[in-house]
Amino acid sequence: NGGEADSGGFRVDLFVDPNAEPSAPQRGDARQIMGNLRPGDVASVTLGAACGGRCVVYVLVDAADVVYEWDEGDNLYGPDAAR
């Protein structure tokens, strides 16, 4: 949490070969519910979903768009290649 306030709970979603770049409030192929993060806290997430060979993946933090943020533009990672 790079902010100045607690995050509250939020969801992290993994998208495998989506038709378009994902955005909140879409649901991914795999997801994990996260608890509160205090300012400066860091958390790790392990997500997996079926990938038939090579695929493109994205990870979207706060996929349900419940955390108030000044910058919503830093919640998406990807595209990245995976197997």
mmCIF file of N, CA, C and O in Angstrom:
data_model
loop_
_atom_site.group_PDB
_atom_site.id
_atom_site.type_symbol
_atom_site.label_atom_id
_atom_site.label_comp_id
_atom_site.label_asym_id
_atom_site.label_seq_id
_atom_site.Cartn_x
_atom_site.Cartn_y
_atom_site.Cartn_z
ATOM 1 N N ASN A 1 0.850 -1.174 0.000
ATOM 2 C CA ASN A 1 0.000 0.000 0.000
ATOM 3 C C ASN A 1 0.886 1.223 0.000
ATOM 4 O O ASN A 1 1.497 1.564 1.003
ATOM 5 N N GLY A 2 0.937 1.912 -1.120
ATOM 6 C CA GLY A 2 1.743 3.121 -1.247
ATOM 7 C C GLY A 2 0.996 4.373 -0.842
ATOM 8 O O GLY A 2 1.525 5.477 -0.965
ATOM 9 N N GLY A 3 -0.222 4.215 -0.349
ATOM 10 C CA GLY A 3 -1.028 5.367 0.041
ATOM 11 C C GLY A 3 -0.805 5.767 1.477
ATOM 12 O O GLY A 3 0.071 5.252 2.177
ATOM 13 N N GLU A 4 -1.649 6.685 1.943
ATOM 14 C CA GLU A 4 -1.534 7.214 3.297
ATOM 15 C C GLU A 4 -2.631 6.696 4.221
ATOM 16 O O GLU A 4 -2.711 7.106 5.372
ATOM 17 N N ALA A 5 -3.496 5.808 3.724
ATOM 18 C CA ALA A 5 -4.609 5.280 4.519
ATOM 19 C C ALA A 5 -4.702 3.770 4.329
ATOM 20 O O ALA A 5 -4.181 3.218 3.358
ATOM 21 N N ASP A 6 -5.380 3.102 5.267
ATOM 22 C CA ASP A 6 -5.638 1.671 5.126
ATOM 23 C C ASP A 6 -6.428 1.420 3.848
ATOM 24 O O ASP A 6 -7.259 2.236 3.451
ATOM 25 N N SER A 7 -6.175 0.273 3.227
ATOM 26 C CA SER A 7 -6.866 -0.038 1.973
ATOM 27 C C SER A 7 -8.263 -0.593 2.200
ATOM 28 O O SER A 7 -9.134 -0.437 1.359
ATOM 29 N N GLY A 8 -8.478 -1.299 3.314
ATOM 30 C CA GLY A 8 -9.686 -2.095 3.446
ATOM 31 C C GLY A 8 -9.521 -3.331 2.575
ATOM 32 O O GLY A 8 -8.516 -3.506 1.887
ATOM 33 N N GLY A 9 -10.487 -4.230 2.595
ATOM 34 C CA GLY A 9 -10.410 -5.436 1.785
ATOM 35 C C GLY A 9 -10.581 -5.139 0.310
ATOM 36 O O GLY A 9 -11.226 -4.168 -0.076
ATOM 37 N N PHE A 10 -9.984 -5.978 -0.521
ATOM 38 C CA PHE A 10 -10.083 -5.804 -1.974
ATOM 39 C C PHE A 10 -9.813 -7.139 -2.649
ATOM 40 O O PHE A 10 -9.408 -8.105 -2.014
ATOM 41 N N ARG A 11 -10.030 -7.194 -3.963
ATOM 42 C CA ARG A 11 -9.881 -8.427 -4.732
ATOM 43 C C ARG A 11 -8.780 -8.256 -5.774
ATOM 44 O O ARG A 11 -8.637 -7.193 -6.371
ATOM 45 N N VAL A 12 -8.014 -9.328 -5.997
ATOM 46 C CA VAL A 12 -6.999 -9.365 -7.053
ATOM 47 C C VAL A 12 -7.425 -10.446 -8.042
ATOM 48 O O VAL A 12 -7.690 -11.578 -7.645
ATOM 49 N N ASP A 13 -7.518 -10.096 -9.324
ATOM 50 C CA ASP A 13 -7.975 -11.039 -10.352
ATOM 51 C C ASP A 13 -6.896 -11.291 -11.395
ATOM 52 O O ASP A 13 -6.166 -10.374 -11.780
ATOM 53 N N LEU A 14 -6.825 -12.536 -11.865
ATOM 54 C CA LEU A 14 -5.954 -12.955 -12.955
ATOM 55 C C LEU A 14 -6.819 -13.178 -14.187
ATOM 56 O O LEU A 14 -7.839 -13.885 -14.119
ATOM 57 N N PHE A 15 -6.422 -12.607 -15.307
ATOM 58 C CA PHE A 15 -7.134 -12.762 -16.576
ATOM 59 C C PHE A 15 -6.214 -13.494 -17.555
ATOM 60 O O PHE A 15 -5.068 -13.083 -17.753
ATOM 61 N N VAL A 16 -6.707 -14.584 -18.140
ATOM 62 C CA VAL A 16 -5.945 -15.370 -19.103
ATOM 63 C C VAL A 16 -6.570 -15.193 -20.479
ATOM 64 O O VAL A 16 -7.743 -15.502 -20.680
ATOM 65 N N ASP A 17 -5.784 -14.691 -21.415
ATOM 66 C CA ASP A 17 -6.231 -14.459 -22.797
ATOM 67 C C ASP A 17 -7.570 -13.719 -22.883
ATOM 68 O O ASP A 17 -8.506 -14.178 -23.557
ATOM 69 N N PRO A 18 -7.699 -12.574 -22.223
ATOM 70 C CA PRO A 18 -8.964 -11.830 -22.346
ATOM 71 C C PRO A 18 -9.114 -11.251 -23.750
ATOM 72 O O PRO A 18 -8.127 -11.056 -24.465
ATOM 73 N N ASN A 19 -10.344 -10.978 -24.157
ATOM 74 C CA ASN A 19 -10.611 -10.395 -25.476
ATOM 75 C C ASN A 19 -10.146 -8.952 -25.568
ATOM 76 O O ASN A 19 -9.882 -8.465 -26.654
ATOM 77 N N ALA A 20 -10.088 -8.274 -24.441
ATOM 78 C CA ALA A 20 -9.646 -6.883 -24.391
ATOM 79 C C ALA A 20 -8.957 -6.660 -23.047
ATOM 80 O O ALA A 20 -9.073 -7.476 -22.132
ATOM 81 N N GLU A 21 -8.240 -5.551 -22.938
ATOM 82 C CA GLU A 21 -7.582 -5.229 -21.678
ATOM 83 C C GLU A 21 -8.624 -5.129 -20.572
ATOM 84 O O GLU A 21 -9.609 -4.409 -20.704
ATOM 85 N N PRO A 22 -8.446 -5.871 -19.477
ATOM 86 C CA PRO A 22 -9.446 -5.855 -18.404
ATOM 87 C C PRO A 22 -9.480 -4.535 -17.643
ATOM 88 O O PRO A 22 -8.498 -3.804 -17.605
ATOM 89 N N SER A 23 -10.633 -4.265 -17.052
ATOM 90 C CA SER A 23 -10.798 -3.083 -16.205
ATOM 91 C C SER A 23 -11.847 -3.411 -15.141
ATOM 92 O O SER A 23 -12.658 -4.313 -15.310
ATOM 93 N N ALA A 24 -11.799 -2.679 -14.050
ATOM 94 C CA ALA A 24 -12.772 -2.878 -12.966
ATOM 95 C C ALA A 24 -14.156 -2.506 -13.473
ATOM 96 O O ALA A 24 -14.280 -1.591 -14.275
ATOM 97 N N PRO A 25 -15.167 -3.220 -13.108
ATOM 98 C CA PRO A 25 -15.284 -4.288 -12.122
ATOM 99 C C PRO A 25 -15.353 -5.692 -12.720
ATOM 100 O O PRO A 25 -16.097 -6.533 -12.235
ATOM 101 N N GLN A 26 -14.587 -5.982 -13.773
ATOM 102 C CA GLN A 26 -14.618 -7.316 -14.380
ATOM 103 C C GLN A 26 -14.107 -8.386 -13.423
ATOM 104 O O GLN A 26 -13.274 -8.111 -12.562
ATOM 105 N N ARG A 27 -14.586 -9.624 -13.619
ATOM 106 C CA ARG A 27 -14.093 -10.772 -12.848
ATOM 107 C C ARG A 27 -13.156 -11.577 -13.734
ATOM 108 O O ARG A 27 -13.466 -11.847 -14.890
ATOM 109 N N GLY A 28 -12.025 -11.955 -13.161
ATOM 110 C CA GLY A 28 -11.028 -12.699 -13.909
ATOM 111 C C GLY A 28 -11.254 -14.200 -13.852
ATOM 112 O O GLY A 28 -12.255 -14.691 -13.329
ATOM 113 N N ASP A 29 -10.295 -14.934 -14.393
ATOM 114 C CA ASP A 29 -10.344 -16.397 -14.423
ATOM 115 C C ASP A 29 -9.977 -16.995 -13.066
ATOM 116 O O ASP A 29 -10.340 -18.132 -12.772
ATOM 117 N N ALA A 30 -9.231 -16.265 -12.267
ATOM 118 C CA ALA A 30 -8.897 -16.665 -10.898
ATOM 119 C C ALA A 30 -8.859 -15.395 -10.071
ATOM 120 O O ALA A 30 -8.572 -14.313 -10.588
ATOM 121 N N ARG A 31 -9.158 -15.519 -8.787
ATOM 122 C CA ARG A 31 -9.189 -14.321 -7.940
ATOM 123 C C ARG A 31 -8.827 -14.674 -6.522
ATOM 124 O O ARG A 31 -8.961 -15.821 -6.105
ATOM 125 N N GLN A 32 -8.362 -13.678 -5.793
ATOM 126 C CA GLN A 32 -8.072 -13.841 -4.374
ATOM 127 C C GLN A 32 -8.559 -12.605 -3.645
ATOM 128 O O GLN A 32 -8.329 -11.478 -4.087
ATOM 129 N N ILE A 33 -9.260 -12.831 -2.538
ATOM 130 C CA ILE A 33 -9.718 -11.733 -1.685
ATOM 131 C C ILE A 33 -8.592 -11.386 -0.727
ATOM 132 O O ILE A 33 -8.026 -12.268 -0.079
ATOM 133 N N MET A 34 -8.273 -10.129 -0.634
ATOM 134 C CA MET A 34 -7.204 -9.651 0.240
ATOM 135 C C MET A 34 -7.802 -8.888 1.410
ATOM 136 O O MET A 34 -8.825 -8.226 1.265
ATOM 137 N N GLY A 35 -7.145 -8.964 2.534
ATOM 138 C CA GLY A 35 -7.549 -8.192 3.703
ATOM 139 C C GLY A 35 -6.959 -6.791 3.643
ATOM 140 O O GLY A 35 -6.322 -6.389 2.669
ATOM 141 N N ASN A 36 -7.167 -6.057 4.692
ATOM 142 C CA ASN A 36 -6.684 -4.689 4.792
ATOM 143 C C ASN A 36 -5.161 -4.615 4.706
ATOM 144 O O ASN A 36 -4.463 -5.457 5.262
ATOM 145 N N LEU A 37 -4.664 -3.608 4.002
ATOM 146 C CA LEU A 37 -3.238 -3.288 4.001
ATOM 147 C C LEU A 37 -3.071 -1.891 4.578
ATOM 148 O O LEU A 37 -3.713 -0.943 4.123
ATOM 149 N N ARG A 38 -2.224 -1.770 5.574
ATOM 150 C CA ARG A 38 -1.917 -0.457 6.146
ATOM 151 C C ARG A 38 -0.892 0.247 5.263
ATOM 152 O O ARG A 38 -0.211 -0.409 4.475
ATOM 153 N N PRO A 39 -0.753 1.555 5.373
ATOM 154 C CA PRO A 39 0.250 2.260 4.572
ATOM 155 C C PRO A 39 1.634 1.621 4.735
ATOM 156 O O PRO A 39 2.069 1.336 5.854
ATOM 157 N N GLY A 40 2.273 1.345 3.623
ATOM 158 C CA GLY A 40 3.592 0.728 3.623
ATOM 159 C C GLY A 40 3.580 -0.783 3.618
ATOM 160 O O GLY A 40 4.609 -1.420 3.376
ATOM 161 N N ASP A 41 2.418 -1.415 3.884
ATOM 162 C CA ASP A 41 2.332 -2.875 3.867
ATOM 163 C C ASP A 41 2.473 -3.415 2.450
ATOM 164 O O ASP A 41 2.089 -2.763 1.477
ATOM 165 N N VAL A 42 3.000 -4.633 2.355
ATOM 166 C CA VAL A 42 3.142 -5.341 1.091
ATOM 167 C C VAL A 42 2.529 -6.726 1.270
ATOM 168 O O VAL A 42 2.649 -7.324 2.334
ATOM 169 N N ALA A 43 1.872 -7.236 0.237
ATOM 170 C CA ALA A 43 1.284 -8.569 0.284
ATOM 171 C C ALA A 43 1.636 -9.321 -0.992
ATOM 172 O O ALA A 43 1.816 -8.715 -2.047
ATOM 173 N N SER A 44 1.729 -10.633 -0.894
ATOM 174 C CA SER A 44 1.972 -11.489 -2.057
ATOM 175 C C SER A 44 0.702 -12.252 -2.387
ATOM 176 O O SER A 44 -0.064 -12.615 -1.495
ATOM 177 N N VAL A 45 0.509 -12.497 -3.674
ATOM 178 C CA VAL A 45 -0.655 -13.222 -4.160
ATOM 179 C C VAL A 45 -0.162 -14.318 -5.097
ATOM 180 O O VAL A 45 0.717 -14.076 -5.923
ATOM 181 N N THR A 46 -0.725 -15.511 -4.976
ATOM 182 C CA THR A 46 -0.435 -16.593 -5.913
ATOM 183 C C THR A 46 -1.745 -16.990 -6.576
ATOM 184 O O THR A 46 -2.676 -17.424 -5.904
ATOM 185 N N LEU A 47 -1.802 -16.805 -7.891
ATOM 186 C CA LEU A 47 -3.010 -17.125 -8.657
ATOM 187 C C LEU A 47 -2.628 -18.057 -9.800
ATOM 188 O O LEU A 47 -1.544 -17.933 -10.368
ATOM 189 N N GLY A 48 -3.527 -18.933 -10.168
ATOM 190 C CA GLY A 48 -3.289 -19.819 -11.292
ATOM 191 C C GLY A 48 -4.584 -20.093 -12.036
ATOM 192 O O GLY A 48 -5.650 -20.092 -11.452
ATOM 193 N N ALA A 49 -4.462 -20.308 -13.326
ATOM 194 C CA ALA A 49 -5.606 -20.652 -14.171
ATOM 195 C C ALA A 49 -5.077 -21.421 -15.375
ATOM 196 O O ALA A 49 -3.901 -21.290 -15.734
ATOM 197 N N ALA A 50 -5.939 -22.213 -16.002
ATOM 198 C CA ALA A 50 -5.540 -23.028 -17.140
ATOM 199 C C ALA A 50 -5.100 -22.157 -18.308
ATOM 200 O O ALA A 50 -5.716 -21.144 -18.624
ATOM 201 N N CYS A 51 -4.011 -22.583 -18.921
ATOM 202 C CA CYS A 51 -3.476 -21.895 -20.098
ATOM 203 C C CYS A 51 -3.061 -22.972 -21.085
ATOM 204 O O CYS A 51 -2.155 -23.743 -20.796
ATOM 205 N N GLY A 52 -3.713 -23.049 -22.219
ATOM 206 C CA GLY A 52 -3.419 -24.081 -23.204
ATOM 207 C C GLY A 52 -2.226 -23.725 -24.068
ATOM 208 O O GLY A 52 -2.390 -23.317 -25.203
ATOM 209 N N GLY A 53 -1.032 -23.852 -23.549
ATOM 210 C CA GLY A 53 0.176 -23.480 -24.284
ATOM 211 C C GLY A 53 0.628 -22.094 -23.888
ATOM 212 O O GLY A 53 0.732 -21.769 -22.724
ATOM 213 N N ARG A 54 0.856 -21.246 -24.870
ATOM 214 C CA ARG A 54 1.259 -19.871 -24.593
ATOM 215 C C ARG A 54 0.003 -19.007 -24.516
ATOM 216 O O ARG A 54 -0.907 -19.141 -25.311
ATOM 217 N N CYS A 55 -0.019 -18.098 -23.571
ATOM 218 C CA CYS A 55 -1.173 -17.215 -23.435
ATOM 219 C C CYS A 55 -0.714 -15.855 -22.905
ATOM 220 O O CYS A 55 0.424 -15.694 -22.492
ATOM 221 N N VAL A 56 -1.617 -14.922 -22.955
ATOM 222 C CA VAL A 56 -1.371 -13.565 -22.453
ATOM 223 C C VAL A 56 -2.137 -13.412 -21.149
ATOM 224 O O VAL A 56 -3.311 -13.788 -21.068
ATOM 225 N N VAL A 57 -1.482 -12.890 -20.132
ATOM 226 C CA VAL A 57 -2.126 -12.720 -18.832
ATOM 227 C C VAL A 57 -2.054 -11.269 -18.372
ATOM 228 O O VAL A 57 -1.157 -10.511 -18.754
ATOM 229 N N TYR A 58 -3.043 -10.913 -17.567
ATOM 230 C CA TYR A 58 -3.105 -9.626 -16.877
ATOM 231 C C TYR A 58 -3.451 -9.905 -15.419
ATOM 232 O O TYR A 58 -4.145 -10.884 -15.122
ATOM 233 N N VAL A 59 -3.019 -9.027 -14.520
ATOM 234 C CA VAL A 59 -3.426 -9.064 -13.123
ATOM 235 C C VAL A 59 -4.009 -7.701 -12.792
ATOM 236 O O VAL A 59 -3.383 -6.669 -13.067
ATOM 237 N N LEU A 60 -5.210 -7.707 -12.222
ATOM 238 C CA LEU A 60 -5.897 -6.470 -11.866
ATOM 239 C C LEU A 60 -6.112 -6.431 -10.355
ATOM 240 O O LEU A 60 -6.785 -7.289 -9.789
ATOM 241 N N VAL A 61 -5.506 -5.438 -9.708
ATOM 242 C CA VAL A 61 -5.662 -5.239 -8.270
ATOM 243 C C VAL A 61 -6.871 -4.344 -8.044
ATOM 244 O O VAL A 61 -7.096 -3.404 -8.802
ATOM 245 N N ASP A 62 -7.629 -4.625 -7.012
ATOM 246 C CA ASP A 62 -8.881 -3.919 -6.721
ATOM 247 C C ASP A 62 -9.842 -4.062 -7.899
ATOM 248 O O ASP A 62 -10.438 -3.103 -8.382
ATOM 249 N N ALA A 63 -9.988 -5.310 -8.341
ATOM 250 C CA ALA A 63 -10.798 -5.603 -9.520
ATOM 251 C C ALA A 63 -12.267 -5.240 -9.346
ATOM 252 O O ALA A 63 -12.969 -4.998 -10.324
ATOM 253 N N ALA A 64 -12.754 -5.189 -8.121
ATOM 254 C CA ALA A 64 -14.146 -4.801 -7.870
ATOM 255 C C ALA A 64 -14.287 -3.293 -7.684
ATOM 256 O O ALA A 64 -15.388 -2.794 -7.493
ATOM 257 N N ASP A 65 -13.170 -2.574 -7.735
ATOM 258 C CA ASP A 65 -13.152 -1.107 -7.649
ATOM 259 C C ASP A 65 -13.782 -0.597 -6.345
ATOM 260 O O ASP A 65 -14.608 0.290 -6.348
ATOM 261 N N VAL A 66 -13.345 -1.192 -5.224
ATOM 262 C CA VAL A 66 -13.895 -0.787 -3.925
ATOM 263 C C VAL A 66 -12.962 0.112 -3.124
ATOM 264 O O VAL A 66 -13.391 0.753 -2.174
ATOM 265 N N VAL A 67 -11.674 0.157 -3.493
ATOM 266 C CA VAL A 67 -10.705 0.967 -2.760
ATOM 267 C C VAL A 67 -10.639 2.357 -3.386
ATOM 268 O O VAL A 67 -10.396 2.487 -4.589
ATOM 269 N N TYR A 68 -10.858 3.397 -2.567
ATOM 270 C CA TYR A 68 -10.736 4.763 -3.065
ATOM 271 C C TYR A 68 -9.257 5.081 -3.239
ATOM 272 O O TYR A 68 -8.463 4.879 -2.325
ATOM 273 N N GLU A 69 -8.897 5.559 -4.425
ATOM 274 C CA GLU A 69 -7.500 5.883 -4.729
ATOM 275 C C GLU A 69 -7.429 7.163 -5.544
ATOM 276 O O GLU A 69 -8.319 7.447 -6.340
ATOM 277 N N TRP A 70 -6.328 7.872 -5.357
ATOM 278 C CA TRP A 70 -6.087 9.054 -6.191
ATOM 279 C C TRP A 70 -5.755 8.631 -7.609
ATOM 280 O O TRP A 70 -6.114 9.301 -8.567
ATOM 281 N N ASP A 71 -5.029 7.528 -7.752
ATOM 282 C CA ASP A 71 -4.588 7.063 -9.059
ATOM 283 C C ASP A 71 -5.079 5.642 -9.281
ATOM 284 O O ASP A 71 -4.508 4.694 -8.755
ATOM 285 N N GLU A 72 -6.127 5.465 -10.047
ATOM 286 C CA GLU A 72 -6.640 4.140 -10.377
ATOM 287 C C GLU A 72 -5.850 3.504 -11.521
ATOM 288 O O GLU A 72 -6.020 2.326 -11.821
ATOM 289 N N GLY A 73 -4.969 4.274 -12.160
ATOM 290 C CA GLY A 73 -4.263 3.800 -13.337
ATOM 291 C C GLY A 73 -3.115 2.848 -13.068
ATOM 292 O O GLY A 73 -2.510 2.333 -14.010
ATOM 293 N N ASP A 74 -2.780 2.595 -11.800
ATOM 294 C CA ASP A 74 -1.650 1.707 -11.508
ATOM 295 C C ASP A 74 -2.109 0.347 -10.978
ATOM 296 O O ASP A 74 -1.320 -0.383 -10.386
ATOM 297 N N ASN A 75 -3.341 -0.033 -11.216
ATOM 298 C CA ASN A 75 -3.877 -1.288 -10.692
ATOM 299 C C ASN A 75 -3.745 -2.463 -11.657
ATOM 300 O O ASN A 75 -4.025 -3.592 -11.283
ATOM 301 N N LEU A 76 -3.336 -2.220 -12.889
ATOM 302 C CA LEU A 76 -3.280 -3.277 -13.906
ATOM 303 C C LEU A 76 -1.839 -3.613 -14.257
ATOM 304 O O LEU A 76 -1.040 -2.725 -14.544
ATOM 305 N N TYR A 77 -1.518 -4.932 -14.240
ATOM 306 C CA TYR A 77 -0.228 -5.419 -14.711
ATOM 307 C C TYR A 77 -0.482 -6.259 -15.955
ATOM 308 O O TYR A 77 -1.354 -7.123 -15.967
ATOM 309 N N GLY A 78 0.283 -6.013 -16.981
ATOM 310 C CA GLY A 78 0.166 -6.801 -18.212
ATOM 311 C C GLY A 78 0.001 -5.890 -19.399
ATOM 312 O O GLY A 78 -0.064 -4.680 -19.254
ATOM 313 N N PRO A 79 0.011 -6.474 -20.563
ATOM 314 C CA PRO A 79 0.014 -7.901 -20.851
ATOM 315 C C PRO A 79 1.402 -8.516 -20.649
ATOM 316 O O PRO A 79 2.422 -7.852 -20.800
ATOM 317 N N ASP A 80 1.405 -9.794 -20.316
ATOM 318 C CA ASP A 80 2.636 -10.550 -20.149
ATOM 319 C C ASP A 80 2.395 -11.951 -20.697
ATOM 320 O O ASP A 80 1.274 -12.462 -20.628
ATOM 321 N N ALA A 81 3.435 -12.566 -21.228
ATOM 322 C CA ALA A 81 3.325 -13.916 -21.777
ATOM 323 C C ALA A 81 3.466 -14.941 -20.659
ATOM 324 O O ALA A 81 4.239 -14.732 -19.710
ATOM 325 N N ALA A 82 2.710 -16.029 -20.752
ATOM 326 C CA ALA A 82 2.777 -17.095 -19.743
ATOM 327 C C ALA A 82 2.568 -18.445 -20.421
ATOM 328 O O ALA A 82 2.109 -18.513 -21.570
ATOM 329 N N ARG A 83 2.885 -19.500 -19.704
ATOM 330 C CA ARG A 83 2.632 -20.872 -20.159
ATOM 331 C C ARG A 83 1.885 -21.606 -19.101
ATOM 332 O O ARG A 83 2.059 -21.445 -17.969
#
